[in-house]
Amino acid sequence: MNEFKFRKGKLYCEDVSIEAIAKKEGTPFYLYSKKTFLRHFDAFDGAFKSVRHITCFAVKANSNIAILNLLAKAGAGADIVSGGELFRAKKAGFPSKKIIFSGVGKSDEEIEYALRAGILMFNIESSEEAETINKIAAKIGKKAPVSFRINPDIDPKTHPYISTGLSKNKFGISIDDALKEYKRANKMKWLDVVGIHYHIGSQLTSISPFVDSIKRMKRLLQILRSEGINIKYFDMGGGLGITYKDETPPHPREYAKALIPHIKDLDCTVLFEPGRVIAGNAGILVTKVLFTKKTAVKNFVIVDAGMNDLLRPSLYGAYQEIVPVKKSSKKKIEVDVVGPICETGDFLARDRLVAKVKRDDLLAVMSAGAYGFTMSSVYNSRPRVPEILADGKNYYVIRKRETYKDLIRGEIIPKAQGRKS
Ligand code: LLP
């Protein structure tokens, strides 16, 4: 059920009026629906109940500790890509044995931190990383459970910036080098080679690239096993897409139906790393119209949220639906919805038909629960906006609006700052 819906012409999230939140908390703000997060997680996780698996939420999609805590309690694991995400995941209550560490550039400190925490597995992306993890594990006297991220060279047919499984991409090791790398790592004293990993891209809207990758990986799995390498985890990454506009991605149910025949006999625990499919349509960004203006060629709606708050339209040309929080019978006109940032690339929508709005009207930018707040910045010294979680009739501020003081936290003017050094 959609938890973002109109009641008597006003947009609600669960049973909370968005206008009422705006009145109390100011704008802009991110707003999430607890029910939707849980429903999405249950739909995904439940679809695979017939296979032994862990659904490890990709923390990068939405890393607020309240959201992570919600998912941890629902039984999720976590897919992390930095020490910071590990810190969040632990604070949120994920058991270490459900945490996997992906990412192409792990620092020595991050590796040591994760080793000491006792995570389930490191997804290694290069031979130098394997050597480094082995060394650090030796230093602290604790074996590191590892897998290699394999680049299967499969085109996920998504935006080039979020396509990760082609041989020209920086990710993983080539499937042709895999056996050599696995054999090498298997001889390293402080590595425990337990898994195989791949992630071919994000916002995939068809099933075939997933199935093609499984087939390739299964062949590799058989080869590795025949070499005596004991693979226990088969990590399929994330990537399942959502509807932003008119995309028709498979429902997790269909996704599972297509994949289960290929994975049910793997004799492995299957790991999934979904981010967007759980978080994307569980959140929105609410913004207020500051001004409208008409130039010779365009109508501009200038709002109080910018590319620093939601980067996806600027960075990928991504489409995010925009709807007035108060249903409007006004005629739709073609507008650019732009933010206050001093960049031409600062827009939330371009050449979009939106019902005519005026100063102080509220707009909801839909499908902003994944890669929204997590990609936000304070560019132009704009404090980050709050994150709010609706839960039935109540709502909770789960991250406060930043203040000007927060902006300069940690900045230092050197004493006796003169012209001479
Ligand atoms: N696992 C790994 C190793 C990943 O790199 C990613 C996403 C995921 C899992 C989760 O993928 P998902 O299920 O969310 O598609 N900022 C971009 C998306 C970048 C995705 C990066 N990796 C966007 O806003 O569209």
Coordinates of C-alpha atoms and ligand atoms in Angstrom, one line a residue:
M1 CA 0.0 0.0 0.0
N2 CA 1.2 3.5 -0.9
E3 CA 1.8 5.4 2.4
F4 CA 2.2 8.7 0.6
K5 CA -1.3 9.6 -0.4
F6 CA -3.8 12.4 -0.6
R7 CA -6.6 12.8 2.0
K8 CA -9.0 15.5 1.3
G9 CA -6.6 17.1 -1.1
K10 CA -3.6 17.1 1.2
L11 CA -0.6 14.8 1.0
Y12 CA -0.1 12.5 4.0
C13 CA 2.7 10.2 5.0
E14 CA 1.1 7.3 6.8
D15 CA -1.4 9.2 9.1
V16 CA 0.6 12.4 9.3
S17 CA -0.1 15.6 7.4
I18 CA 2.9 16.8 5.6
E19 CA 1.7 20.4 5.8
A20 CA 1.6 20.0 9.6
I21 CA 5.2 18.7 9.7
A22 CA 6.3 21.6 7.6
K23 CA 4.6 24.1 9.9
K24 CA 6.3 22.6 12.9
E25 CA 9.7 21.7 11.6
G26 CA 10.3 24.1 8.7
T27 CA 11.5 23.1 5.3
P28 CA 13.2 21.4 3.5
F29 CA 13.1 18.0 5.1
Y30 CA 13.4 14.3 4.2
L31 CA 10.4 12.3 5.3
Y32 CA 10.4 8.5 5.5
S33 CA 7.5 6.0 6.1
K34 CA 8.3 3.3 8.6
K35 CA 5.6 1.0 7.3
T36 CA 7.0 1.3 3.8
F37 CA 10.5 0.5 4.9
L38 CA 9.4 -2.6 6.6
R39 CA 7.0 -3.6 3.9
H40 CA 9.8 -3.3 1.3
F41 CA 12.2 -5.2 3.5
D42 CA 9.7 -8.0 4.2
A43 CA 8.8 -8.2 0.5
F44 CA 12.4 -8.7 -0.5
D45 CA 13.5 -10.9 2.3
G46 CA 10.3 -13.0 2.3
A47 CA 10.6 -13.6 -1.4
F48 CA 13.7 -15.7 -0.7
K49 CA 12.5 -17.5 2.3
S50 CA 13.0 -20.9 0.6
V51 CA 16.8 -20.4 0.3
R52 CA 19.3 -19.9 3.1
H53 CA 20.1 -16.2 2.8
I54 CA 20.8 -12.9 4.5
T55 CA 19.4 -9.7 3.1
C56 CA 22.2 -7.1 3.8
F57 CA 20.8 -3.6 3.4
A58 CA 23.2 -1.4 1.4
V59 CA 23.9 1.3 4.1
K60 CA 25.0 3.8 1.5
A61 CA 21.4 4.1 0.2
N62 CA 20.1 5.4 3.6
S63 CA 22.3 5.4 6.6
N64 CA 20.3 7.1 9.3
I65 CA 20.8 5.0 12.4
A66 CA 17.0 5.0 13.1
I67 CA 16.4 3.5 9.7
L68 CA 19.2 1.0 10.1
N69 CA 17.9 0.1 13.6
L70 CA 14.5 -0.6 12.1
L71 CA 16.0 -2.9 9.5
A72 CA 18.3 -4.6 11.9
K73 CA 15.4 -5.4 14.1
A74 CA 13.5 -6.8 11.1
G75 CA 16.3 -9.2 10.7
A76 CA 18.4 -7.5 8.0
G77 CA 22.2 -7.6 7.8
A78 CA 24.3 -4.7 6.5
D79 CA 26.4 -4.1 3.4
I80 CA 29.0 -1.4 4.3
V81 CA 31.6 0.4 2.3
S82 CA 33.5 2.4 4.9
G83 CA 34.6 2.6 8.5
G84 CA 31.9 5.2 9.0
E85 CA 29.2 2.9 7.7
L86 CA 30.5 0.1 10.0
F87 CA 30.3 2.6 13.0
R88 CA 26.7 3.4 12.0
A89 CA 25.8 -0.3 11.5
K90 CA 27.2 -1.2 14.9
K91 CA 25.4 1.8 16.6
A92 CA 22.2 0.7 14.9
G93 CA 22.4 -2.8 16.3
F94 CA 23.4 -5.0 13.4
P95 CA 25.2 -8.2 14.7
S96 CA 28.8 -8.2 13.3
K97 CA 28.1 -11.6 11.8
K98 CA 25.6 -10.0 9.4
I99 CA 27.9 -7.3 8.2
I100 CA 29.8 -7.5 4.9
F101 CA 32.4 -5.0 3.8
S102 CA 32.4 -4.1 0.1
G103 CA 34.3 -1.3 -1.7
V104 CA 37.2 -0.8 -4.0
G105 CA 39.4 1.3 -1.6
K106 CA 39.5 0.2 2.0
S107 CA 42.1 1.9 4.2
D108 CA 44.4 0.0 6.6
E109 CA 42.5 1.5 9.5
E110 CA 39.1 0.5 8.1
I111 CA 40.3 -3.1 7.6
E112 CA 41.6 -3.3 11.1
Y113 CA 38.5 -1.8 12.5
A114 CA 36.3 -4.3 10.6
L115 CA 38.5 -7.3 11.5
R116 CA 38.4 -6.4 15.2
A117 CA 34.6 -6.0 15.0
G118 CA 34.4 -9.6 13.6
I119 CA 32.4 -9.0 10.5
L120 CA 31.0 -11.8 8.3
M121 CA 33.2 -11.1 5.2
F122 CA 35.4 -8.7 3.3
N123 CA 34.6 -8.4 -0.4
I124 CA 38.1 -8.0 -1.8
E125 CA 38.5 -6.0 -5.1
S126 CA 42.2 -6.4 -5.9
S127 CA 45.3 -8.6 -5.3
E128 CA 47.0 -5.8 -3.3
E129 CA 43.9 -5.6 -1.1
A130 CA 44.2 -9.4 -0.4
E131 CA 47.8 -9.0 0.6
T132 CA 47.0 -6.0 2.8
I133 CA 44.1 -7.7 4.6
N134 CA 46.4 -10.8 5.1
K135 CA 49.1 -8.6 6.7
I136 CA 46.7 -6.7 9.0
A137 CA 45.1 -10.0 10.0
A138 CA 48.5 -11.4 10.9
K139 CA 49.4 -8.3 12.9
I140 CA 46.3 -8.6 15.1
G141 CA 46.3 -12.4 15.1
K142 CA 42.8 -12.8 13.7
K143 CA 41.9 -14.6 10.5
A144 CA 40.0 -12.6 7.9
P145 CA 37.0 -14.1 6.2
V146 CA 37.1 -13.0 2.6
S147 CA 35.5 -13.2 -0.8
F148 CA 36.6 -11.7 -4.1
R149 CA 34.3 -9.3 -5.9
I150 CA 34.2 -10.6 -9.5
N151 CA 33.6 -8.4 -12.4
P152 CA 31.5 -10.6 -14.7
D153 CA 31.6 -8.2 -17.6
I154 CA 27.9 -8.0 -18.0
D155 CA 26.0 -5.0 -19.2
P156 CA 23.3 -4.0 -16.7
K157 CA 21.9 -1.5 -19.2
T158 CA 21.6 1.3 -16.6
H159 CA 23.1 4.8 -16.3
P160 CA 26.9 4.6 -17.0
Y161 CA 27.7 6.2 -13.6
I162 CA 26.0 3.4 -11.7
S163 CA 27.0 0.5 -14.0
T164 CA 29.7 -1.5 -12.2
G165 CA 30.0 -4.9 -13.8
L166 CA 31.7 -4.1 -17.1
S167 CA 35.3 -4.9 -17.6
K168 CA 36.1 -1.2 -18.2
N169 CA 34.7 -0.3 -14.7
K170 CA 37.0 0.0 -11.7
F171 CA 35.2 -2.6 -9.7
G172 CA 36.3 -6.1 -8.7
I173 CA 38.8 -8.5 -10.4
S174 CA 38.2 -9.9 -13.9
I175 CA 36.5 -13.2 -14.1
D176 CA 39.5 -14.5 -16.1
D177 CA 41.9 -13.7 -13.3
A178 CA 39.6 -15.1 -10.6
L179 CA 41.0 -18.6 -10.3
K180 CA 44.6 -17.3 -10.0
E181 CA 43.6 -14.8 -7.3
Y182 CA 41.6 -17.3 -5.3
K183 CA 44.4 -19.8 -5.4
R184 CA 46.9 -17.2 -4.2
A185 CA 44.6 -15.9 -1.5
N186 CA 43.8 -19.5 -0.4
K187 CA 47.5 -20.0 0.4
M188 CA 47.7 -16.9 2.6
K189 CA 47.8 -17.9 6.2
W190 CA 45.6 -15.2 7.6
L191 CA 42.9 -15.3 5.0
D192 CA 39.9 -17.6 5.2
V193 CA 38.5 -17.7 1.7
V194 CA 34.8 -18.2 2.1
G195 CA 32.8 -16.3 -0.5
I196 CA 32.2 -15.1 -4.0
H197 CA 30.8 -11.7 -4.7
Y198 CA 29.6 -9.6 -7.6
H199 CA 27.4 -6.5 -8.0
I200 CA 26.8 -5.4 -11.6
G201 CA 25.1 -2.1 -11.2
S202 CA 22.2 -0.2 -9.7
Q203 CA 18.6 0.7 -10.9
L204 CA 18.4 -2.4 -13.0
T205 CA 14.9 -2.8 -14.5
S206 CA 15.2 -6.2 -16.2
I207 CA 16.0 -9.6 -14.8
S208 CA 18.2 -11.0 -17.5
P209 CA 21.5 -9.4 -16.5
F210 CA 21.0 -10.8 -13.0
V211 CA 20.4 -14.3 -14.4
D212 CA 23.3 -14.1 -16.8
S213 CA 25.7 -13.1 -14.0
I214 CA 24.5 -16.0 -11.8
K215 CA 25.2 -18.4 -14.6
R216 CA 28.7 -17.1 -15.0
M217 CA 29.4 -17.1 -11.3
K218 CA 28.1 -20.6 -10.8
R219 CA 30.6 -21.9 -13.3
L220 CA 33.3 -20.1 -11.3
L221 CA 31.9 -21.6 -8.1
Q222 CA 32.2 -25.1 -9.5
I223 CA 35.8 -24.5 -10.6
L224 CA 36.8 -23.1 -7.2
R225 CA 35.2 -26.0 -5.4
S226 CA 37.0 -28.5 -7.7
E227 CA 40.2 -26.8 -6.6
G228 CA 39.3 -27.4 -3.0
I229 CA 38.4 -23.9 -2.1
N230 CA 35.5 -24.0 0.3
I231 CA 33.0 -21.3 -0.8
K232 CA 30.2 -20.9 1.8
Y233 CA 28.7 -17.5 0.7
F234 CA 27.4 -16.5 -2.7
D235 CA 26.9 -12.7 -2.6
M236 CA 24.8 -11.4 -5.5
G237 CA 25.1 -7.7 -4.6
G238 CA 22.1 -5.3 -5.0
G239 CA 20.8 -3.4 -8.0
L240 CA 17.1 -4.1 -8.3
G241 CA 15.5 -0.9 -9.7
I242 CA 12.4 1.0 -8.7
T243 CA 9.8 3.1 -10.4
Y244 CA 10.7 6.8 -10.5
K245 CA 8.5 7.6 -13.5
D246 CA 7.4 4.9 -15.8
E247 CA 10.0 2.2 -15.3
T248 CA 8.6 -1.3 -14.8
P249 CA 11.2 -3.2 -12.7
P250 CA 10.4 -6.7 -11.6
H251 CA 8.7 -6.9 -8.2
P252 CA 11.0 -8.7 -5.7
R253 CA 8.6 -11.6 -5.9
E254 CA 9.3 -12.0 -9.7
Y255 CA 12.9 -11.3 -9.2
A256 CA 13.1 -14.1 -6.6
K257 CA 11.0 -16.4 -8.8
A258 CA 13.5 -16.0 -11.6
L259 CA 16.6 -16.4 -9.5
I260 CA 15.6 -19.1 -7.0
P261 CA 15.9 -22.0 -9.6
H262 CA 19.5 -20.9 -10.2
I263 CA 20.5 -20.5 -6.6
K264 CA 18.6 -23.1 -4.7
D265 CA 21.2 -25.8 -5.2
L266 CA 24.3 -23.8 -4.6
D267 CA 24.9 -25.2 -1.1
C268 CA 25.9 -21.7 0.0
T269 CA 24.3 -19.0 2.1
V270 CA 23.1 -16.5 -0.4
L271 CA 23.8 -12.8 0.4
F272 CA 21.9 -9.9 -1.1
E273 CA 22.8 -6.2 -0.9
P274 CA 19.7 -4.3 -1.9
G275 CA 19.6 -0.6 -1.2
R276 CA 17.3 1.4 -3.5
V277 CA 14.5 -1.2 -3.7
I278 CA 14.0 -1.0 0.1
A279 CA 14.7 2.7 0.7
G280 CA 13.9 4.6 -2.6
N281 CA 10.1 4.8 -2.5
A282 CA 10.0 4.9 1.3
G283 CA 11.0 8.5 1.4
I284 CA 10.4 11.9 -0.1
L285 CA 12.0 15.4 0.1
V286 CA 9.7 18.2 1.1
T287 CA 10.6 21.7 -0.2
K288 CA 8.9 25.1 -0.2
V289 CA 8.6 27.5 -3.1
L290 CA 10.6 30.6 -2.5
F291 CA 9.9 32.5 -5.7
T292 CA 8.6 32.0 -9.2
K293 CA 9.9 33.8 -12.2
K294 CA 9.3 33.9 -15.8
T295 CA 12.0 34.7 -18.3
A296 CA 11.8 35.0 -22.1
V297 CA 12.2 31.3 -22.5
K298 CA 11.4 29.6 -19.2
N299 CA 9.3 29.5 -16.1
F300 CA 11.3 28.9 -13.0
V301 CA 10.1 27.7 -9.7
I302 CA 12.8 28.4 -7.2
V303 CA 12.6 26.2 -4.1
D304 CA 14.5 26.0 -0.8
A305 CA 16.1 22.6 -1.5
G306 CA 18.9 22.3 -4.0
M307 CA 21.4 19.9 -5.5
N308 CA 23.2 19.9 -2.2
D309 CA 20.1 18.3 -0.6
L310 CA 19.3 16.0 -3.5
L311 CA 22.0 15.4 -6.0
R312 CA 20.5 12.8 -8.3
P313 CA 18.8 15.1 -10.9
S314 CA 22.0 17.1 -11.3
L315 CA 24.5 14.2 -11.3
Y316 CA 22.6 11.7 -13.4
G317 CA 19.9 13.7 -15.0
A318 CA 17.6 11.5 -12.8
Y319 CA 13.9 12.0 -12.9
Q320 CA 12.2 12.5 -9.6
E321 CA 8.5 13.0 -9.6
I322 CA 7.4 16.4 -8.1
V323 CA 3.9 16.8 -6.7
P324 CA 2.3 19.8 -4.8
V325 CA 1.5 18.8 -1.2
K326 CA -1.9 20.5 -1.6
K327 CA -3.8 19.1 -4.5
S328 CA -4.2 21.8 -7.1
S329 CA -6.8 22.3 -9.8
K330 CA -4.6 24.9 -11.3
K331 CA -3.5 24.5 -14.9
K332 CA -0.2 22.6 -15.4
I333 CA 2.6 24.6 -16.9
E334 CA 6.1 23.7 -18.0
V335 CA 8.7 24.7 -15.4
D336 CA 12.2 24.2 -14.3
V337 CA 12.2 23.5 -10.5
V338 CA 15.6 24.9 -9.4
G339 CA 17.4 25.3 -6.1
P340 CA 19.2 28.2 -4.5
I341 CA 22.7 26.9 -5.3
C342 CA 24.9 29.1 -7.5
E343 CA 25.2 26.5 -10.3
T344 CA 23.3 26.1 -13.5
G345 CA 23.3 22.4 -12.8
D346 CA 21.2 23.0 -9.6
F347 CA 17.8 21.7 -10.6
L348 CA 15.4 19.1 -9.3
A349 CA 13.4 19.0 -12.5
R350 CA 13.6 20.5 -16.0
D351 CA 10.9 21.2 -18.5
R352 CA 8.4 19.6 -16.2
L353 CA 4.7 20.0 -16.2
V354 CA 3.6 21.0 -12.7
A355 CA 0.4 22.6 -11.5
K356 CA 1.0 26.4 -11.2
V357 CA 2.5 27.2 -7.8
K358 CA 3.2 30.3 -5.9
R359 CA 5.5 31.5 -3.1
D360 CA 5.2 29.4 0.1
D361 CA 3.6 26.4 -1.6
L362 CA 5.0 23.0 -0.6
L363 CA 6.3 20.5 -3.1
A364 CA 7.1 16.8 -2.5
V365 CA 10.0 15.3 -4.4
M366 CA 9.1 11.7 -4.6
S367 CA 11.2 8.5 -4.5
A368 CA 14.0 10.3 -2.5
G369 CA 14.5 7.7 0.3
A370 CA 17.6 6.2 -1.3
Y371 CA 20.7 8.1 -2.3
G372 CA 19.0 11.3 -1.2
F373 CA 20.2 12.4 2.2
T374 CA 23.2 10.2 2.1
M375 CA 24.5 12.1 -1.0
S376 CA 23.7 15.5 0.4
S377 CA 26.4 18.1 1.2
V378 CA 26.7 21.5 2.8
Y379 CA 27.8 23.2 -0.5
N380 CA 27.1 26.9 -0.4
S381 CA 27.3 26.5 3.4
R382 CA 23.7 25.3 3.6
P383 CA 23.1 23.3 6.7
R384 CA 21.9 19.7 6.1
V385 CA 18.1 19.3 6.3
P386 CA 16.4 17.1 9.0
E387 CA 15.3 13.5 8.4
I388 CA 11.9 12.7 9.8
L389 CA 10.3 9.3 10.2
A390 CA 6.5 8.9 10.1
D391 CA 5.1 6.1 12.2
G392 CA 1.3 5.9 12.1
K393 CA -0.1 9.1 13.6
N394 CA 3.3 10.1 15.0
Y395 CA 6.4 11.4 13.5
Y396 CA 10.0 11.5 14.9
V397 CA 12.8 13.8 13.9
I398 CA 15.6 11.2 13.4
R399 CA 18.2 13.7 12.4
K400 CA 18.0 17.3 13.5
R401 CA 18.4 20.2 11.1
E402 CA 22.0 21.3 11.1
T403 CA 22.8 24.7 12.4
Y404 CA 25.3 27.4 11.3
K405 CA 27.5 26.2 14.2
D406 CA 27.4 22.7 12.9
L407 CA 28.8 24.1 9.6
I408 CA 32.0 25.3 11.1
R409 CA 32.4 22.5 13.6
G410 CA 36.1 21.4 13.6
E411 CA 37.3 24.4 11.6
I412 CA 40.2 26.3 13.2
I413 CA 41.7 29.7 12.5
P414 CA 45.4 29.3 13.3
K415 CA 46.5 31.5 16.2
A416 CA 48.4 34.6 15.2
Q417 CA 47.3 34.3 11.7
G418 CA 49.5 36.9 10.0
R419 CA 50.7 37.3 6.4
K420 CA 54.1 36.0 7.2
S421 CA 54.6 32.3 8.0
Ligands
LLP1 N1 26.3 -3.5 -3.2 C1 27.3 -2.8 -3.8 C2 28.7 -3.3 -3.8 C3 27.1 -1.5 -4.3 O1 28.1 -0.8 -4.9 C4 25.7 -1.0 -4.3 C5 25.5 0.4 -4.9 C6 24.7 -1.7 -3.7 C7 25.0 -3.0 -3.2 C8 23.3 -1.3 -3.6 O2 22.7 -1.1 -4.9 P1 21.2 -0.8 -5.0 O3 20.4 -2.0 -4.6 O4 20.8 0.4 -4.2 O5 21.0 -0.6 -6.5 N2 24.0 7.1 -6.2 C9 23.4 6.3 -7.2 C10 23.4 4.8 -6.9 C11 24.8 4.3 -6.7 C12 24.9 2.8 -6.3 C13 26.2 2.4 -5.9 N3 26.3 1.1 -5.4 C14 21.9 6.8 -7.5 O6 21.5 7.7 -6.8 O7 21.3 6.3 -8.4

